[in-house]
GROMACS .gro file of C-alpha atoms in nm:
model
  281
    1MET     CA    1   3.491   3.541  -6.448
    2THR     CA    2   3.587   3.176  -6.469
    3PRO     CA    3   3.359   2.920  -6.639
    4PHE     CA    4   3.282   2.758  -6.302
    5GLN     CA    5   3.152   3.070  -6.142
    6VAL     CA    6   2.775   3.130  -6.137
    7ARG     CA    7   2.641   3.481  -6.162
    8ARG     CA    8   2.378   3.541  -5.889
    9ARG     CA    9   2.094   3.774  -5.967
   10GLY     CA   10   1.827   3.909  -5.737
   11ALA     CA   11   1.549   3.685  -5.594
   12SER     CA   12   1.325   3.558  -5.867
   13ILE     CA   13   0.950   3.614  -5.859
   14VAL     CA   14   0.896   3.244  -5.772
   15GLU     CA   15   1.122   3.266  -5.465
   16LEU     CA   16   0.952   3.591  -5.356
   17ILE     CA   17   0.603   3.437  -5.384
   18GLY     CA   18   0.723   3.130  -5.197
   19CYS     CA   19   0.856   3.340  -4.911
   20LEU     CA   20   0.529   3.531  -4.888
   21PHE     CA   21   0.332   3.207  -4.877
   22ALA     CA   22   0.567   3.080  -4.599
   23VAL     CA   23   0.521   3.395  -4.394
   24ALA     CA   24   0.142   3.386  -4.436
   25GLY     CA   25   0.129   3.015  -4.343
   26GLY     CA   26   0.343   3.084  -4.035
   27LEU     CA   27   0.115   3.365  -3.926
   28LEU     CA   28  -0.194   3.145  -3.971
   29ILE     CA   29  -0.049   2.852  -3.778
   30GLY     CA   30   0.083   3.081  -3.501
   31ALA     CA   31  -0.254   3.258  -3.468
   32ARG     CA   32  -0.440   2.929  -3.436
   33TYR     CA   33  -0.192   2.803  -3.178
   34LEU     CA   34  -0.219   3.123  -2.975
   35GLY     CA   35  -0.588   3.161  -3.021
   36VAL     CA   36  -0.563   3.497  -3.203
   37ASP     CA   37  -0.858   3.595  -3.425
   38LEU     CA   38  -0.682   3.734  -3.738
   39LYS     CA   39  -1.014   3.840  -3.883
   40SER     CA   40  -1.090   4.082  -3.599
   41VAL     CA   41  -0.731   4.203  -3.596
   42CYS     CA   42  -0.746   4.291  -3.967
   43ALA     CA   43  -1.082   4.461  -3.918
   44SER     CA   44  -0.942   4.674  -3.633
   45ALA     CA   45  -0.641   4.768  -3.842
   46LEU     CA   46  -0.862   4.870  -4.138
   47LYS     CA   47  -1.083   5.080  -3.910
   48SER     CA   48  -0.791   5.257  -3.743
   49ALA     CA   49  -0.634   5.330  -4.084
   50ASP     CA   50  -0.961   5.476  -4.225
   51VAL     CA   51  -0.953   5.230  -4.510
   52ALA     CA   52  -1.279   5.113  -4.673
   53ALA     CA   53  -1.403   4.813  -4.479
   54PRO     CA   54  -1.434   4.487  -4.668
   55GLU     CA   55  -1.768   4.330  -4.748
   56TRP     CA   56  -1.744   4.065  -4.476
   57LEU     CA   57  -1.681   4.336  -4.214
   58ALA     CA   58  -1.983   4.537  -4.331
   59ASP     CA   59  -2.203   4.231  -4.315
   60THR     CA   60  -2.078   4.157  -3.958
   61GLU     CA   61  -2.160   4.513  -3.844
   62GLN     CA   62  -2.499   4.502  -4.012
   63ALA     CA   63  -2.581   4.174  -3.829
   64MET     CA   64  -2.477   4.329  -3.494
   65ASP     CA   65  -2.700   4.630  -3.562
   66VAL     CA   66  -2.996   4.400  -3.627
   67GLU     CA   67  -2.924   4.208  -3.306
   68ASN     CA   68  -2.908   4.530  -3.102
   69ALA     CA   69  -3.232   4.650  -3.260
   70THR     CA   70  -3.410   4.330  -3.151
   71ALA     CA   71  -3.272   4.345  -2.792
   72PRO     CA   72  -3.518   4.421  -2.505
   73ALA     CA   73  -3.586   4.785  -2.449
   74GLU     CA   74  -3.503   4.754  -2.077
   75PHE     CA   75  -3.155   4.620  -2.155
   76ILE     CA   76  -3.094   4.896  -2.411
   77SER     CA   77  -3.202   5.171  -2.170
   78THR     CA   78  -2.987   5.028  -1.894
   79SER     CA   79  -2.685   5.008  -2.124
   80ALA     CA   80  -2.746   5.365  -2.245
   81ALA     CA   81  -2.761   5.488  -1.886
   82MET     CA   82  -2.440   5.311  -1.793
   83PHE     CA   83  -2.243   5.387  -2.105
   84GLY     CA   84  -2.253   5.672  -2.356
   85ASN     CA   85  -2.232   5.634  -2.735
   86ASP     CA   86  -1.856   5.624  -2.716
   87ASN     CA   87  -1.866   5.323  -2.476
   88ARG     CA   88  -1.739   5.536  -2.182
   89PRO     CA   89  -1.901   5.514  -1.840
   90SER     CA   90  -2.153   5.789  -1.782
   91ALA     CA   91  -2.173   6.012  -1.479
   92ALA     CA   92  -2.445   5.801  -1.328
   93ALA     CA   93  -2.230   5.489  -1.357
   94SER     CA   94  -1.923   5.660  -1.212
   95ASP     CA   95  -2.120   5.799  -0.918
   96ALA     CA   96  -2.245   5.448  -0.827
   97LYS     CA   97  -2.097   5.316  -0.505
   98PRO     CA   98  -1.886   5.006  -0.542
   99VAL     CA   99  -2.006   4.694  -0.377
  100GLU     CA  100  -1.815   4.642  -0.054
  101VAL     CA  101  -1.685   4.289   0.006
  102THR     CA  102  -1.668   4.207   0.371
  103ALA     CA  103  -1.375   3.997   0.486
  104ASP     CA  104  -1.566   3.873   0.786
  105ALA     CA  105  -1.780   3.636   0.577
  106PRO     CA  106  -1.762   3.290   0.729
  107ALA     CA  107  -1.546   3.054   0.522
  108GLU     CA  108  -1.658   2.703   0.446
  109PRO     CA  109  -1.521   2.446   0.696
  110LEU     CA  110  -1.228   2.242   0.565
  111THR     CA  111  -1.314   1.872   0.550
  112VAL     CA  112  -1.091   1.568   0.512
  113GLU     CA  113  -1.222   1.502   0.162
  114SER     CA  114  -1.143   1.856   0.048
  115ALA     CA  115  -0.802   1.844   0.210
  116ARG     CA  116  -0.716   1.523   0.024
  117GLU     CA  117  -0.801   1.673  -0.314
  118ARG     CA  118  -0.455   1.729  -0.467
  119ARG     CA  119  -0.491   1.976  -0.755
  120ARG     CA  120  -0.230   2.013  -1.023
  121ASP     CA  121  -0.110   2.333  -1.178
  122ALA     CA  122  -0.071   2.401  -1.551
  123LEU     CA  123   0.266   2.208  -1.561
  124GLY     CA  124   0.126   1.908  -1.380
  125TYR     CA  125   0.298   1.955  -1.043
  126LEU     CA  126   0.114   1.881  -0.721
  127ILE     CA  127   0.024   2.188  -0.520
  128PRO     CA  128   0.167   2.163  -0.166
  129LEU     CA  129  -0.076   2.119   0.120
  130THR     CA  130  -0.133   2.413   0.354
  131ASP     CA  131  -0.070   2.389   0.731
  132GLN     CA  132  -0.446   2.380   0.790
  133GLN     CA  133  -0.492   2.094   0.546
  134LYS     CA  134  -0.208   1.899   0.706
  135ALA     CA  135  -0.363   1.950   1.051
  136VAL     CA  136  -0.702   1.817   0.929
  137LEU     CA  137  -0.541   1.517   0.764
  138THR     CA  138  -0.324   1.440   1.063
  139ARG     CA  139  -0.617   1.458   1.304
  140ALA     CA  140  -0.830   1.234   1.078
  141TYR     CA  141  -0.548   0.980   1.042
  142TRP     CA  142  -0.494   0.977   1.417
  143ASP     CA  143  -0.865   0.919   1.486
  144GLU     CA  144  -0.876   0.627   1.242
  145LEU     CA  145  -0.562   0.476   1.393
  146GLN     CA  146  -0.709   0.505   1.747
  147ALA     CA  147  -1.030   0.332   1.623
  148ILE     CA  148  -0.827   0.039   1.485
  149ILE     CA  149  -0.627   0.004   1.806
  150ALA     CA  150  -0.943   0.014   2.013
  151ALA     CA  151  -1.112  -0.249   1.792
  152GLU     CA  152  -0.817  -0.486   1.836
  153GLU     CA  153  -0.814  -0.433   2.213
  154GLU     CA  154  -1.188  -0.504   2.229
  155SER     CA  155  -1.148  -0.821   2.025
  156ARG     CA  156  -0.858  -0.933   2.244
  157MET     CA  157  -1.055  -0.876   2.568
  158ALA     CA  158  -1.348  -1.070   2.424
  159CYS     CA  159  -1.121  -1.367   2.358
  160MET     CA  160  -0.964  -1.342   2.707
  161ASP     CA  161  -1.304  -1.318   2.877
  162ASP     CA  162  -1.431  -1.624   2.688
  163ALA     CA  163  -1.109  -1.820   2.722
  164CYS     CA  164  -1.270  -2.071   2.958
  165ASN     CA  165  -1.538  -2.157   2.703
  166LEU     CA  166  -1.296  -2.170   2.399
  167GLN     CA  167  -1.065  -2.440   2.288
  168LEU     CA  168  -0.697  -2.344   2.287
  169PHE     CA  169  -0.691  -2.355   1.908
  170ASP     CA  170  -0.992  -2.118   1.883
  171TYR     CA  171  -0.831  -1.876   2.125
  172LEU     CA  172  -0.498  -1.864   1.946
  173ASN     CA  173  -0.670  -1.835   1.610
  174GLY     CA  174  -0.884  -1.542   1.734
  175ARG     CA  175  -0.578  -1.359   1.860
  176ARG     CA  176  -0.398  -1.416   1.530
  177ASN     CA  177  -0.695  -1.293   1.327
  178SER     CA  178  -0.737  -0.975   1.538
  179HIS     CA  179  -0.367  -0.886   1.482
  180SER     CA  180  -0.405  -0.963   1.109
  181VAL     CA  181  -0.717  -0.741   1.071
  182ALA     CA  182  -0.549  -0.453   1.262
  183ALA     CA  183  -0.228  -0.473   1.057
  184ARG     CA  184  -0.423  -0.474   0.728
  185ALA     CA  185  -0.635  -0.178   0.835
  186ILE     CA  186  -0.332   0.030   0.940
  187ALA     CA  187  -0.154  -0.047   0.611
  188ASP     CA  188  -0.453   0.076   0.416
  189LEU     CA  189  -0.463   0.416   0.587
  190ASN     CA  190  -0.382   0.724   0.373
  191VAL     CA  191  -0.063   0.892   0.503
  192ASP     CA  192  -0.072   1.187   0.260
  193GLY     CA  193  -0.009   1.512   0.453
  194VAL     CA  194   0.008   1.334   0.798
  195ASP     CA  195   0.259   1.462   1.051
  196PRO     CA  196   0.573   1.248   1.068
  197HIS     CA  197   0.538   1.195   1.443
  198VAL     CA  198   0.208   1.016   1.379
  199THR     CA  199   0.331   0.811   1.086
  200THR     CA  200   0.637   0.700   1.285
  201PHE     CA  201   0.417   0.575   1.566
  202SER     CA  202   0.176   0.405   1.325
  203ASN     CA  203   0.467   0.217   1.164
  204LYS     CA  204   0.566   0.081   1.507
  205VAL     CA  205   0.209  -0.023   1.577
  206LEU     CA  206   0.190  -0.191   1.238
  207ALA     CA  207   0.514  -0.383   1.307
  208TRP     CA  208   0.380  -0.485   1.648
  209HIS     CA  209   0.062  -0.627   1.501
  210GLU     CA  210   0.249  -0.812   1.227
  211GLU     CA  211   0.474  -0.964   1.494
  212GLY     CA  212   0.168  -1.067   1.691
  213LYS     CA  213   0.020  -1.230   1.382
  214ARG     CA  214   0.341  -1.436   1.336
  215LEU     CA  215   0.367  -1.510   1.705
  216PHE     CA  216   0.019  -1.667   1.738
  217GLY     CA  217   0.065  -1.835   1.405
  218ARG     CA  218   0.371  -2.015   1.548
  219ALA     CA  219   0.167  -2.107   1.851
  220ILE     CA  220  -0.100  -2.266   1.630
  221ASP     CA  221   0.172  -2.456   1.442
  222LEU     CA  222   0.318  -2.588   1.771
  223LEU     CA  223  -0.027  -2.684   1.889
  224THR     CA  224  -0.119  -2.880   1.582
  225ASP     CA  225   0.227  -3.053   1.550
  226ALA     CA  226   0.251  -3.158   1.918
  227PRO     CA  227   0.139  -3.519   1.979
  228THR     CA  228  -0.032  -3.433   2.305
  229ALA     CA  229  -0.176  -3.109   2.177
  230GLN     CA  230   0.002  -2.899   2.442
  231LEU     CA  231   0.252  -2.617   2.431
  232THR     CA  232   0.547  -2.799   2.589
  233GLY     CA  233   0.912  -2.851   2.496
  234PRO     CA  234   1.196  -2.612   2.406
  235PHE     CA  235   1.004  -2.460   2.110
  236ALA     CA  236   0.713  -2.377   2.343
  237GLN     CA  237   0.954  -2.210   2.591
  238SER     CA  238   1.098  -2.002   2.307
  239TRP     CA  239   0.746  -1.900   2.208
  240GLN     CA  240   0.659  -1.800   2.564
  241SER     CA  241   0.969  -1.580   2.581
  242ALA     CA  242   0.866  -1.414   2.253
  243ALA     CA  243   0.512  -1.363   2.388
  244THR     CA  244   0.651  -1.197   2.704
  245GLN     CA  245   0.864  -0.962   2.497
  246HIS     CA  246   0.560  -0.882   2.275
  247ARG     CA  247   0.359  -0.776   2.585
  248MET     CA  248   0.643  -0.554   2.702
  249GLU     CA  249   0.662  -0.387   2.364
  250GLU     CA  250   0.286  -0.311   2.397
  251ARG     CA  251   0.348  -0.121   2.717
  252LEU     CA  252   0.616   0.090   2.539
  253LEU     CA  253   0.371   0.155   2.254
  254ASN     CA  254   0.112   0.275   2.503
  255GLU     CA  255   0.361   0.524   2.647
  256LYS     CA  256   0.449   0.644   2.301
  257ARG     CA  257   0.084   0.680   2.213
  258ASN     CA  258   0.027   0.906   2.512
  259ALA     CA  259   0.327   1.120   2.410
  260VAL     CA  260   0.199   1.155   2.050
  261GLN     CA  261  -0.148   1.241   2.183
  262SER     CA  262  -0.001   1.520   2.393
  263PHE     CA  263   0.196   1.646   2.094
  264LEU     CA  264  -0.121   1.665   1.881
  265ASP     CA  265  -0.323   1.833   2.153
  266HIS     CA  266  -0.055   2.098   2.183
  267ASN     CA  267   0.014   2.153   1.809
  268LEU     CA  268  -0.337   2.098   1.672
  269ALA     CA  269  -0.528   2.292   1.932
  270ASP     CA  270  -0.753   2.448   1.668
  271GLN     CA  271  -0.885   2.108   1.564
  272PRO     CA  272  -1.134   1.900   1.763
  273ALA     CA  273  -0.961   1.704   2.033
  274THR     CA  274  -0.949   1.323   2.006
  275ALA     CA  275  -1.098   1.125   2.285
  276PRO     CA  276  -0.824   0.913   2.453
  277ALA     CA  277  -0.843   0.543   2.372
  278ALA     CA  278  -0.893   0.293   2.652
  279GLU     CA  279  -0.568   0.145   2.780
  280SER     CA  280  -0.514  -0.221   2.723
  281LYS     CA  281  -0.502  -0.451   3.016
   0.00000   0.00000   0.00000
């Protein structure tokens, strides 16, 4: 053996004790992480091996005996009838008829609020919506959209009926405000779980109302900038052409709305039907 070589002996007592402490610490940390009760596991192992139980286990069993002795007599008699001394079901318990669960029990109706509750699983992923939940959310979205369209049409008709008593500026400002309110209301709707046919139509309606807001805003600018306070000149003619195109787009939207309504009535027949909105004039 050369002078530089070191003779290795077996593990020393210090290393052995250190390894034992490391193993015990690992078991303790792992048991706490997994929620395992090491105390009960050790007690079960001692019982099964017929080894004398430690003092803490004897104290625990004595406390359980005292608790059972102070339990109500009715509970003890019921437990004795159901289970024998060896904790096995007795003949009376085995002969008891199981409770039948009927599948015809009426289920709670699915509401929009319950359908919009997106629960997460243990890993934090969103649970996909069911077809029934999507149908409820689509019908609710469609009803809200129809209510917004009807409110804008009612506001527009009120301005047109009272146009003789209104100044031109008031009329244009009322039309602009009605488009602005409708566009903001549509943008605030919740599209989660809504059918793509409905969301595509709502995006077109939203763009139409935003265009109407800009259109009547331009008319107000022309009116306030004109010396004679009249819509005249080449800019006014350009505005009138844009207004005509805007009205034509509204007719196309009404046809598209009827098509989407027919699609919903056919595919969401199990949901309450939506009353058709009044056609704009």
